């Protein structure tokens, strides 16, 4: 959110921080007695970089993971390691505000999660870690505005679906240049698919991950992407997972292929996947898994300008329907009873001008059948229509609801209708389905248009449909949201040319979205 440091100044300071972080002398950080007591670690302890997340007005989560041999279990000794951390209000760390020591424990992959409090709201901060005589890269982050703040601009980037084998994560280089206040990542951070001999970048390992070590290795590989690592070091992320962090199209404790994954084996896989997810994400201790369970749904406040409700549409859902009648079964749930009530309470009791919902799965209808009749994706909200329709009715009494979504590997921007079965029903909100960072690679645009354009008349609520790789960028103000669809010309090369595919606008007090 706009504050004491201008965007241009922030970008200059970011570059300065990178230089300072590399050149900073470890001799200036610790007293000599502490340095003498250190036990050397293998070189490259901070190979996975640094990250921050879940900003509060007075706090932020700082993350790193010690992994000198990242693709082979991490390469750390089987002992707890003390890691110093420091956070300051300037890139030179001359205005330090907090510092301390965290414990990197082997049972959590030597990951570090520091929940820093006592910071000033709406400000840039710089942070770093040190252990075993090694200094981490310098990270930059930003606290949320004060709880009573109602003006200014919040810049949000929406990202999802980064498949290592389908391409480089080139959209992040452009995202970095746009300098968002926060990045909302709504799922498919990794893909569990087997290594492919024909892939542009081959997955590590020999098959799908099932064990904790295998999931750690997969996350570590993704964290070595230079654009992703740099983006994490320059803006706080708010994350949630979808299916590929575990198993394609899983639902609760039901795998995609129950005949091949017995229940006990899949529960063990969930346990490993959720722990590895926690170990690699800048999230609070409230997300520490308990066996095959992890608490990820939560909300964050950005003053009185925006409330962000982050959903978990995987862990509590019913198994997917297999027919149109099943999709309308009122007993099916996407969110589960507790999360559903939590979301309704958050929406109706929100003090915010904008009520954002980070939903991994598309909420607007996708009618795949050209002409009469309907055909749906049952894994999306179309497969849980009774619950979806209840939310859409509730949206009529919610202030400015906007849904931010991933999953589809497409840009699909829609009006949300109170009843998609009735074309004349009221518009109650807007949904932005962000395209993928790399999943589906460089698609054949002509083939895409040939397949999808004929469906447009059956989905009049769609405002924009596209298959380029990229992300969405939102400038949120009290009077409206200005959105840009940022795309790149390729993910098959380490460098790409970015551009704005489209501009859209959501007006406060006027549900729906329009092309500008």
mmCIF file of N, CA and C in Angstrom, residues 335-460:
data_model
loop_
_atom_site.group_PDB
_atom_site.id
_atom_site.type_symbol
_atom_site.label_atom_id
_atom_site.label_comp_id
_atom_site.label_asym_id
_atom_site.label_seq_id
_atom_site.Cartn_x
_atom_site.Cartn_y
_atom_site.Cartn_z
ATOM 1 N N UNK A 335 -16.373 -26.588 0.942
ATOM 2 C CA UNK A 335 -15.629 -25.973 2.035
ATOM 3 C C UNK A 335 -15.751 -26.700 3.369
ATOM 4 N N UNK A 336 -16.762 -27.529 3.534
ATOM 5 C CA UNK A 336 -17.035 -28.099 4.847
ATOM 6 C C UNK A 336 -17.801 -27.110 5.711
ATOM 7 N N UNK A 337 -18.500 -27.593 6.701
ATOM 8 C CA UNK A 337 -19.418 -26.755 7.487
ATOM 9 C C UNK A 337 -18.699 -25.626 8.217
ATOM 10 N N UNK A 338 -17.567 -25.923 8.853
ATOM 11 C CA UNK A 338 -16.887 -24.894 9.647
ATOM 12 C C UNK A 338 -16.333 -23.776 8.776
ATOM 13 N N UNK A 339 -15.655 -24.157 7.695
ATOM 14 C CA UNK A 339 -15.084 -23.135 6.815
ATOM 15 C C UNK A 339 -16.173 -22.320 6.126
ATOM 16 N N UNK A 340 -17.255 -22.989 5.765
ATOM 17 C CA UNK A 340 -18.374 -22.293 5.120
ATOM 18 C C UNK A 340 -18.943 -21.216 6.051
ATOM 19 N N UNK A 341 -19.176 -21.553 7.318
ATOM 20 C CA UNK A 341 -19.717 -20.573 8.252
ATOM 21 C C UNK A 341 -18.706 -19.472 8.533
ATOM 22 N N UNK A 342 -17.447 -19.852 8.627
ATOM 23 C CA UNK A 342 -16.376 -18.856 8.819
ATOM 24 C C UNK A 342 -16.387 -17.828 7.687
ATOM 25 N N UNK A 343 -16.516 -18.302 6.443
ATOM 26 C CA UNK A 343 -16.503 -17.380 5.312
ATOM 27 C C UNK A 343 -17.728 -16.478 5.319
ATOM 28 N N UNK A 344 -18.892 -17.040 5.576
ATOM 29 C CA UNK A 344 -20.101 -16.222 5.621
ATOM 30 C C UNK A 344 -19.998 -15.137 6.699
ATOM 31 N N UNK A 345 -19.498 -15.524 7.873
ATOM 32 C CA UNK A 345 -19.337 -14.532 8.940
ATOM 33 C C UNK A 345 -18.358 -13.437 8.532
ATOM 34 N N UNK A 346 -17.253 -13.831 7.917
ATOM 35 C CA UNK A 346 -16.245 -12.853 7.502
ATOM 36 C C UNK A 346 -16.787 -11.884 6.462
ATOM 37 N N UNK A 347 -17.602 -12.386 5.555
ATOM 38 C CA UNK A 347 -18.141 -11.532 4.503
ATOM 39 C C UNK A 347 -19.171 -10.556 5.054
ATOM 40 N N UNK A 348 -20.044 -11.043 5.898
ATOM 41 C CA UNK A 348 -21.135 -10.190 6.386
ATOM 42 C C UNK A 348 -20.685 -9.213 7.469
ATOM 43 N N UNK A 349 -19.629 -9.550 8.190
ATOM 44 C CA UNK A 349 -19.178 -8.686 9.278
ATOM 45 C C UNK A 349 -17.940 -7.874 8.920
ATOM 46 N N UNK A 350 -17.622 -7.838 7.649
ATOM 47 C CA UNK A 350 -16.396 -7.166 7.231
ATOM 48 C C UNK A 350 -16.532 -5.651 7.293
ATOM 49 N N UNK A 351 -15.507 -4.959 7.822
ATOM 50 C CA UNK A 351 -15.497 -3.494 7.786
ATOM 51 C C UNK A 351 -14.886 -2.949 6.500
ATOM 52 N N UNK A 352 -14.435 -3.852 5.617
ATOM 53 C CA UNK A 352 -13.637 -3.432 4.467
ATOM 54 C C UNK A 352 -14.504 -2.958 3.302
ATOM 55 N N UNK A 353 -13.931 -2.077 2.524
ATOM 56 C CA UNK A 353 -14.574 -1.604 1.294
ATOM 57 C C UNK A 353 -14.675 -2.731 0.275
ATOM 58 N N UNK A 354 -13.618 -3.555 0.161
ATOM 59 C CA UNK A 354 -13.568 -4.656 -0.799
ATOM 60 C C UNK A 354 -13.404 -5.964 -0.051
ATOM 61 N N UNK A 355 -14.194 -6.950 -0.424
ATOM 62 C CA UNK A 355 -14.112 -8.278 0.176
ATOM 63 C C UNK A 355 -13.621 -9.260 -0.876
ATOM 64 N N UNK A 356 -12.342 -9.593 -0.757
ATOM 65 C CA UNK A 356 -11.677 -10.468 -1.719
ATOM 66 C C UNK A 356 -11.705 -11.906 -1.216
ATOM 67 N N UNK A 357 -11.910 -12.842 -2.132
ATOM 68 C CA UNK A 357 -11.928 -14.266 -1.796
ATOM 69 C C UNK A 357 -10.916 -14.967 -2.686
ATOM 70 N N UNK A 358 -9.880 -15.530 -2.067
ATOM 71 C CA UNK A 358 -8.887 -16.307 -2.807
ATOM 72 C C UNK A 358 -9.361 -17.754 -2.843
ATOM 73 N N UNK A 359 -9.900 -18.147 -4.001
ATOM 74 C CA UNK A 359 -10.482 -19.485 -4.183
ATOM 75 C C UNK A 359 -9.685 -20.215 -5.254
ATOM 76 N N UNK A 360 -9.157 -21.384 -4.910
ATOM 77 C CA UNK A 360 -8.348 -22.116 -5.878
ATOM 78 C C UNK A 360 -9.140 -22.492 -7.125
ATOM 79 N N UNK A 361 -10.440 -22.678 -6.980
ATOM 80 C CA UNK A 361 -11.281 -23.305 -7.995
ATOM 81 C C UNK A 361 -12.287 -22.296 -8.531
ATOM 82 N N UNK A 362 -12.527 -22.316 -9.842
ATOM 83 C CA UNK A 362 -13.395 -21.335 -10.491
ATOM 84 C C UNK A 362 -14.823 -21.405 -9.950
ATOM 85 N N UNK A 363 -15.373 -20.223 -9.629
ATOM 86 C CA UNK A 363 -16.718 -20.129 -9.080
ATOM 87 C C UNK A 363 -17.769 -19.907 -10.162
ATOM 88 N N UNK A 364 -17.469 -19.085 -11.167
ATOM 89 C CA UNK A 364 -18.424 -18.847 -12.248
ATOM 90 C C UNK A 364 -18.650 -20.114 -13.064
ATOM 91 N N UNK A 365 -19.795 -20.175 -13.692
ATOM 92 C CA UNK A 365 -20.120 -21.354 -14.494
ATOM 93 C C UNK A 365 -19.244 -21.448 -15.731
ATOM 94 N N UNK A 366 -18.857 -22.673 -16.066
ATOM 95 C CA UNK A 366 -18.210 -22.981 -17.340
ATOM 96 C C UNK A 366 -19.057 -24.033 -18.038
ATOM 97 N N UNK A 367 -19.861 -23.586 -18.983
ATOM 98 C CA UNK A 367 -20.677 -24.505 -19.780
ATOM 99 C C UNK A 367 -19.854 -24.913 -20.996
ATOM 100 N N UNK A 368 -19.416 -26.162 -21.014
ATOM 101 C CA UNK A 368 -18.549 -26.654 -22.087
ATOM 102 C C UNK A 368 -19.300 -27.091 -23.327
ATOM 103 N N UNK A 369 -20.618 -27.248 -23.210
ATOM 104 C CA UNK A 369 -21.402 -27.793 -24.308
ATOM 105 C C UNK A 369 -21.925 -26.666 -25.189
ATOM 106 N N UNK A 370 -21.549 -26.670 -26.440
ATOM 107 C CA UNK A 370 -22.021 -25.647 -27.376
ATOM 108 C C UNK A 370 -23.478 -25.936 -27.733
ATOM 109 N N UNK A 371 -24.339 -24.916 -27.565
ATOM 110 C CA UNK A 371 -25.753 -25.094 -27.886
ATOM 111 C C UNK A 371 -26.563 -25.522 -26.671
ATOM 112 N N UNK A 372 -27.660 -26.208 -26.927
ATOM 113 C CA UNK A 372 -28.581 -26.603 -25.859
ATOM 114 C C UNK A 372 -27.919 -27.549 -24.872
ATOM 115 N N UNK A 373 -28.350 -27.443 -23.618
ATOM 116 C CA UNK A 373 -27.840 -28.325 -22.565
ATOM 117 C C UNK A 373 -26.617 -27.737 -21.879
ATOM 118 N N UNK A 374 -26.107 -28.489 -20.911
ATOM 119 C CA UNK A 374 -24.974 -28.053 -20.109
ATOM 120 C C UNK A 374 -23.954 -29.184 -19.978
ATOM 121 N N UNK A 375 -22.698 -28.798 -19.853
ATOM 122 C CA UNK A 375 -21.631 -29.756 -19.544
ATOM 123 C C UNK A 375 -20.622 -29.026 -18.658
ATOM 124 N N UNK A 376 -20.267 -29.621 -17.505
ATOM 125 C CA UNK A 376 -19.458 -28.915 -16.523
ATOM 126 C C UNK A 376 -18.203 -29.686 -16.155
ATOM 127 N N UNK A 377 -17.233 -28.939 -15.619
ATOM 128 C CA UNK A 377 -16.104 -29.538 -14.903
ATOM 129 C C UNK A 377 -16.579 -29.812 -13.474
ATOM 130 N N UNK A 378 -16.602 -31.063 -13.056
ATOM 131 C CA UNK A 378 -17.133 -31.376 -11.731
ATOM 132 C C UNK A 378 -16.134 -31.084 -10.610
ATOM 133 N N UNK A 379 -14.860 -30.869 -10.956
ATOM 134 C CA UNK A 379 -13.878 -30.553 -9.928
ATOM 135 C C UNK A 379 -13.970 -29.098 -9.483
ATOM 136 N N UNK A 380 -14.587 -28.236 -10.312
ATOM 137 C CA UNK A 380 -14.734 -26.821 -9.981
ATOM 138 C C UNK A 380 -16.016 -26.607 -9.175
ATOM 139 N N UNK A 381 -16.336 -25.325 -8.875
ATOM 140 C CA UNK A 381 -17.559 -25.034 -8.129
ATOM 141 C C UNK A 381 -18.806 -25.485 -8.890
ATOM 142 N N UNK A 382 -18.714 -25.652 -10.203
ATOM 143 C CA UNK A 382 -19.850 -26.196 -10.955
ATOM 144 C C UNK A 382 -20.249 -27.581 -10.469
ATOM 145 N N UNK A 383 -19.327 -28.308 -9.848
ATOM 146 C CA UNK A 383 -19.643 -29.629 -9.317
ATOM 147 C C UNK A 383 -20.229 -29.598 -7.922
ATOM 148 N N UNK A 384 -20.354 -28.396 -7.351
ATOM 149 C CA UNK A 384 -20.874 -28.223 -5.988
ATOM 150 C C UNK A 384 -21.866 -27.059 -6.012
ATOM 151 N N UNK A 385 -22.890 -27.203 -6.858
ATOM 152 C CA UNK A 385 -23.695 -26.044 -7.210
ATOM 153 C C UNK A 385 -24.589 -25.545 -6.082
ATOM 154 N N UNK A 386 -25.084 -26.428 -5.244
ATOM 155 C CA UNK A 386 -25.962 -25.962 -4.165
ATOM 156 C C UNK A 386 -25.200 -25.022 -3.232
ATOM 157 N N UNK A 387 -23.988 -25.407 -2.859
ATOM 158 C CA UNK A 387 -23.197 -24.556 -1.987
ATOM 159 C C UNK A 387 -22.758 -23.285 -2.713
ATOM 160 N N UNK A 388 -22.342 -23.409 -3.967
ATOM 161 C CA UNK A 388 -21.962 -22.239 -4.756
ATOM 162 C C UNK A 388 -23.120 -21.259 -4.872
ATOM 163 N N UNK A 389 -24.311 -21.763 -5.164
ATOM 164 C CA UNK A 389 -25.464 -20.884 -5.339
ATOM 165 C C UNK A 389 -25.856 -20.173 -4.043
ATOM 166 N N UNK A 390 -25.655 -20.848 -2.926
ATOM 167 C CA UNK A 390 -25.921 -20.186 -1.654
ATOM 168 C C UNK A 390 -25.001 -18.982 -1.465
ATOM 169 N N UNK A 391 -23.719 -19.166 -1.776
ATOM 170 C CA UNK A 391 -22.786 -18.044 -1.654
ATOM 171 C C UNK A 391 -23.160 -16.909 -2.588
ATOM 172 N N UNK A 392 -23.553 -17.243 -3.812
ATOM 173 C CA UNK A 392 -23.896 -16.194 -4.760
ATOM 174 C C UNK A 392 -25.112 -15.395 -4.290
ATOM 175 N N UNK A 393 -26.065 -16.062 -3.663
ATOM 176 C CA UNK A 393 -27.204 -15.323 -3.088
ATOM 177 C C UNK A 393 -26.747 -14.427 -1.939
ATOM 178 N N UNK A 394 -25.841 -14.940 -1.117
ATOM 179 C CA UNK A 394 -25.319 -14.144 -0.008
ATOM 180 C C UNK A 394 -24.549 -12.917 -0.509
ATOM 181 N N UNK A 395 -23.930 -13.031 -1.684
ATOM 182 C CA UNK A 395 -23.140 -11.921 -2.215
ATOM 183 C C UNK A 395 -23.976 -10.652 -2.386
ATOM 184 N N UNK A 396 -25.283 -10.801 -2.529
ATOM 185 C CA UNK A 396 -26.129 -9.615 -2.720
ATOM 186 C C UNK A 396 -26.054 -8.686 -1.517
ATOM 187 N N UNK A 397 -25.743 -9.221 -0.359
ATOM 188 C CA UNK A 397 -25.667 -8.391 0.845
ATOM 189 C C UNK A 397 -24.236 -8.257 1.361
ATOM 190 N N UNK A 398 -23.251 -8.502 0.476
ATOM 191 C CA UNK A 398 -21.841 -8.354 0.824
ATOM 192 C C UNK A 398 -21.281 -7.161 0.058
ATOM 193 N N UNK A 399 -20.480 -6.361 0.721
ATOM 194 C CA UNK A 399 -19.927 -5.177 0.082
ATOM 195 C C UNK A 399 -18.810 -5.562 -0.890
ATOM 196 N N UNK A 400 -19.013 -5.304 -2.164
ATOM 197 C CA UNK A 400 -17.991 -5.423 -3.218
ATOM 198 C C UNK A 400 -17.208 -6.742 -3.174
ATOM 199 N N UNK A 401 -17.883 -7.893 -3.382
ATOM 200 C CA UNK A 401 -17.153 -9.166 -3.397
ATOM 201 C C UNK A 401 -16.435 -9.385 -4.733
ATOM 202 N N UNK A 402 -15.180 -9.800 -4.652
ATOM 203 C CA UNK A 402 -14.377 -10.118 -5.834
ATOM 204 C C UNK A 402 -13.630 -11.412 -5.546
ATOM 205 N N UNK A 403 -13.751 -12.382 -6.453
ATOM 206 C CA UNK A 403 -13.131 -13.692 -6.274
ATOM 207 C C UNK A 403 -11.877 -13.756 -7.131
ATOM 208 N N UNK A 404 -10.778 -14.225 -6.530
ATOM 209 C CA UNK A 404 -9.481 -14.384 -7.196
ATOM 210 C C UNK A 404 -9.159 -15.867 -7.247
ATOM 211 N N UNK A 405 -8.938 -16.390 -8.446
ATOM 212 C CA UNK A 405 -8.935 -17.841 -8.658
ATOM 213 C C UNK A 405 -7.762 -18.268 -9.532
ATOM 214 N N UNK A 406 -7.445 -19.549 -9.468
ATOM 215 C CA UNK A 406 -6.408 -20.140 -10.320
ATOM 216 C C UNK A 406 -6.941 -21.360 -11.044
ATOM 217 N N UNK A 407 -6.119 -22.416 -11.122
ATOM 218 C CA UNK A 407 -6.497 -23.764 -11.554
ATOM 219 C C UNK A 407 -6.608 -23.955 -13.064
ATOM 220 N N UNK A 408 -7.230 -23.031 -13.795
ATOM 221 C CA UNK A 408 -7.619 -23.295 -15.176
ATOM 222 C C UNK A 408 -6.497 -23.188 -16.197
ATOM 223 N N UNK A 409 -5.395 -22.576 -15.861
ATOM 224 C CA UNK A 409 -4.319 -22.303 -16.815
ATOM 225 C C UNK A 409 -4.796 -21.378 -17.926
ATOM 226 N N UNK A 410 -5.845 -20.638 -17.659
ATOM 227 C CA UNK A 410 -6.423 -19.686 -18.607
ATOM 228 C C UNK A 410 -6.773 -18.411 -17.855
ATOM 229 N N UNK A 411 -6.809 -17.307 -18.569
ATOM 230 C CA UNK A 411 -7.459 -16.113 -18.057
ATOM 231 C C UNK A 411 -8.941 -16.230 -18.373
ATOM 232 N N UNK A 412 -9.770 -16.251 -17.345
ATOM 233 C CA UNK A 412 -11.220 -16.316 -17.513
ATOM 234 C C UNK A 412 -11.824 -15.312 -16.533
ATOM 235 N N UNK A 413 -12.262 -14.178 -17.041
ATOM 236 C CA UNK A 413 -12.772 -13.097 -16.207
ATOM 237 C C UNK A 413 -14.269 -12.974 -16.430
ATOM 238 N N UNK A 414 -15.031 -12.988 -15.333
ATOM 239 C CA UNK A 414 -16.477 -13.157 -15.439
ATOM 240 C C UNK A 414 -17.229 -12.261 -14.470
ATOM 241 N N UNK A 415 -18.466 -11.950 -14.850
ATOM 242 C CA UNK A 415 -19.455 -11.520 -13.874
ATOM 243 C C UNK A 415 -19.920 -12.745 -13.101
ATOM 244 N N UNK A 416 -20.165 -12.571 -11.816
ATOM 245 C CA UNK A 416 -20.788 -13.628 -11.022
ATOM 246 C C UNK A 416 -22.282 -13.356 -10.949
ATOM 247 N N UNK A 417 -23.081 -14.331 -11.365
ATOM 248 C CA UNK A 417 -24.538 -14.189 -11.405
ATOM 249 C C UNK A 417 -25.162 -14.887 -10.204
ATOM 250 N N UNK A 418 -26.256 -14.328 -9.743
ATOM 251 C CA UNK A 418 -26.945 -14.949 -8.621
ATOM 252 C C UNK A 418 -27.407 -16.358 -8.960
ATOM 253 N N UNK A 419 -27.802 -16.573 -10.210
ATOM 254 C CA UNK A 419 -28.276 -17.891 -10.636
ATOM 255 C C UNK A 419 -27.864 -18.083 -12.086
ATOM 256 N N UNK A 420 -26.863 -18.926 -12.315
ATOM 257 C CA UNK A 420 -26.383 -19.121 -13.685
ATOM 258 C C UNK A 420 -27.388 -19.872 -14.551
ATOM 259 N N UNK A 421 -28.386 -20.499 -13.946
ATOM 260 C CA UNK A 421 -29.440 -21.142 -14.726
ATOM 261 C C UNK A 421 -30.410 -20.121 -15.314
ATOM 262 N N UNK A 422 -30.359 -18.893 -14.806
ATOM 263 C CA UNK A 422 -31.248 -17.828 -15.273
ATOM 264 C C UNK A 422 -30.394 -16.706 -15.856
ATOM 265 N N UNK A 423 -30.306 -16.567 -17.163
ATOM 266 C CA UNK A 423 -29.460 -15.537 -17.778
ATOM 267 C C UNK A 423 -29.831 -14.123 -17.362
ATOM 268 N N UNK A 424 -31.079 -13.929 -16.885
ATOM 269 C CA UNK A 424 -31.519 -12.590 -16.490
ATOM 270 C C UNK A 424 -31.305 -12.303 -15.007
ATOM 271 N N UNK A 425 -30.691 -13.237 -14.279
ATOM 272 C CA UNK A 425 -30.513 -13.016 -12.844
ATOM 273 C C UNK A 425 -29.467 -11.928 -12.597
ATOM 274 N N UNK A 426 -29.462 -11.400 -11.388
ATOM 275 C CA UNK A 426 -28.633 -10.246 -11.056
ATOM 276 C C UNK A 426 -27.155 -10.601 -11.038
ATOM 277 N N UNK A 427 -26.332 -9.633 -11.425
ATOM 278 C CA UNK A 427 -24.886 -9.731 -11.245
ATOM 279 C C UNK A 427 -24.578 -9.371 -9.800
ATOM 280 N N UNK A 428 -23.835 -10.245 -9.106
ATOM 281 C CA UNK A 428 -23.593 -10.040 -7.673
ATOM 282 C C UNK A 428 -22.112 -9.884 -7.330
ATOM 283 N N UNK A 429 -21.231 -10.040 -8.307
ATOM 284 C CA UNK A 429 -19.806 -9.927 -8.025
ATOM 285 C C UNK A 429 -18.992 -10.106 -9.278
ATOM 286 N N UNK A 430 -17.682 -10.206 -9.113
ATOM 287 C CA UNK A 430 -16.756 -10.402 -10.226
ATOM 288 C C UNK A 430 -15.760 -11.486 -9.857
ATOM 289 N N UNK A 431 -15.277 -12.205 -10.876
ATOM 290 C CA UNK A 431 -14.254 -13.223 -10.655
ATOM 291 C C UNK A 431 -13.139 -13.068 -11.682
ATOM 292 N N UNK A 432 -11.914 -13.119 -11.182
ATOM 293 C CA UNK A 432 -10.726 -13.118 -12.028
ATOM 294 C C UNK A 432 -10.045 -14.474 -11.882
ATOM 295 N N UNK A 433 -10.129 -15.292 -12.917
ATOM 296 C CA UNK A 433 -9.379 -16.548 -12.948
ATOM 297 C C UNK A 433 -8.052 -16.239 -13.618
ATOM 298 N N UNK A 434 -6.982 -16.271 -12.825
ATOM 299 C CA UNK A 434 -5.675 -15.932 -13.365
ATOM 300 C C UNK A 434 -5.125 -17.048 -14.221
ATOM 301 N N UNK A 435 -4.422 -16.684 -15.274
ATOM 302 C CA UNK A 435 -3.759 -17.694 -16.078
ATOM 303 C C UNK A 435 -2.609 -18.305 -15.287
ATOM 304 N N UNK A 436 -1.914 -19.258 -15.854
ATOM 305 C CA UNK A 436 -0.830 -19.932 -15.148
ATOM 306 C C UNK A 436 0.490 -19.196 -15.333
ATOM 307 N N UNK A 437 1.393 -19.421 -14.396
ATOM 308 C CA UNK A 437 2.762 -18.941 -14.550
ATOM 309 C C UNK A 437 3.461 -19.690 -15.693
ATOM 310 N N UNK A 438 3.318 -21.015 -15.715
ATOM 311 C CA UNK A 438 3.976 -21.787 -16.794
ATOM 312 C C UNK A 438 3.177 -22.987 -17.271
ATOM 313 N N UNK A 439 2.189 -23.446 -16.501
ATOM 314 C CA UNK A 439 1.461 -24.677 -16.849
ATOM 315 C C UNK A 439 0.778 -24.537 -18.202
ATOM 316 N N UNK A 440 0.874 -25.585 -19.004
ATOM 317 C CA UNK A 440 0.429 -25.654 -20.402
ATOM 318 C C UNK A 440 1.408 -25.007 -21.358
ATOM 319 N N UNK A 441 2.497 -24.426 -20.844
ATOM 320 C CA UNK A 441 3.543 -23.907 -21.715
ATOM 321 C C UNK A 441 3.049 -22.846 -22.679
ATOM 322 N N UNK A 442 3.714 -22.745 -23.815
ATOM 323 C CA UNK A 442 3.319 -21.797 -24.858
ATOM 324 C C UNK A 442 2.218 -22.450 -25.702
ATOM 325 N N UNK A 443 0.977 -22.134 -25.383
ATOM 326 C CA UNK A 443 -0.132 -22.789 -26.063
ATOM 327 C C UNK A 443 -0.285 -22.332 -27.510
ATOM 328 N N UNK A 444 -0.856 -23.204 -28.310
ATOM 329 C CA UNK A 444 -1.242 -22.872 -29.680
ATOM 330 C C UNK A 444 -2.489 -21.992 -29.589
ATOM 331 N N UNK A 445 -2.319 -20.704 -29.829
ATOM 332 C CA UNK A 445 -3.423 -19.773 -29.635
ATOM 333 C C UNK A 445 -4.557 -20.009 -30.627
ATOM 334 N N UNK A 446 -4.229 -20.353 -31.854
ATOM 335 C CA UNK A 446 -5.275 -20.597 -32.850
ATOM 336 C C UNK A 446 -6.113 -21.816 -32.466
ATOM 337 N N UNK A 447 -5.448 -22.876 -31.983
ATOM 338 C CA UNK A 447 -6.179 -24.075 -31.559
ATOM 339 C C UNK A 447 -7.053 -23.764 -30.341
ATOM 340 N N UNK A 448 -6.535 -22.943 -29.433
ATOM 341 C CA UNK A 448 -7.320 -22.562 -28.263
ATOM 342 C C UNK A 448 -8.579 -21.806 -28.678
ATOM 343 N N UNK A 449 -8.437 -20.831 -29.544
ATOM 344 C CA UNK A 449 -9.592 -20.033 -29.967
ATOM 345 C C UNK A 449 -10.601 -20.896 -30.723
ATOM 346 N N UNK A 450 -10.122 -21.840 -31.492
ATOM 347 C CA UNK A 450 -11.029 -22.722 -32.228
ATOM 348 C C UNK A 450 -11.860 -23.573 -31.275
ATOM 349 N N UNK A 451 -11.241 -23.993 -30.162
ATOM 350 C CA UNK A 451 -11.960 -24.834 -29.194
ATOM 351 C C UNK A 451 -12.890 -24.012 -28.309
ATOM 352 N N UNK A 452 -12.446 -22.840 -27.848
ATOM 353 C CA UNK A 452 -13.164 -22.119 -26.810
ATOM 354 C C UNK A 452 -14.087 -21.013 -27.304
ATOM 355 N N UNK A 453 -13.778 -20.380 -28.400
ATOM 356 C CA UNK A 453 -14.640 -19.281 -28.866
ATOM 357 C C UNK A 453 -16.084 -19.718 -29.106
ATOM 358 N N UNK A 454 -16.332 -20.911 -29.665
ATOM 359 C CA UNK A 454 -17.730 -21.326 -29.848
ATOM 360 C C UNK A 454 -18.523 -21.442 -28.544
ATOM 361 N N UNK A 455 -17.842 -21.520 -27.411
ATOM 362 C CA UNK A 455 -18.530 -21.637 -26.124
ATOM 363 C C UNK A 455 -18.937 -20.276 -25.549
ATOM 364 N N UNK A 456 -18.415 -19.207 -26.105
ATOM 365 C CA UNK A 456 -18.695 -17.883 -25.547
ATOM 366 C C UNK A 456 -20.191 -17.559 -25.499
ATOM 367 N N UNK A 457 -20.971 -17.826 -26.548
ATOM 368 C CA UNK A 457 -22.396 -17.495 -26.471
ATOM 369 C C UNK A 457 -23.150 -18.236 -25.366
ATOM 370 N N UNK A 458 -22.657 -19.409 -24.982
ATOM 371 C CA UNK A 458 -23.304 -20.174 -23.911
ATOM 372 C C UNK A 458 -22.851 -19.717 -22.530
ATOM 373 N N UNK A 459 -21.891 -18.812 -22.499
ATOM 374 C CA UNK A 459 -21.372 -18.283 -21.237
ATOM 375 C C UNK A 459 -21.302 -16.764 -21.324
ATOM 376 N N UNK A 460 -22.451 -16.092 -21.414
ATOM 377 C CA UNK A 460 -22.447 -14.642 -21.626
ATOM 378 C C UNK A 460 -21.846 -13.846 -20.471
#
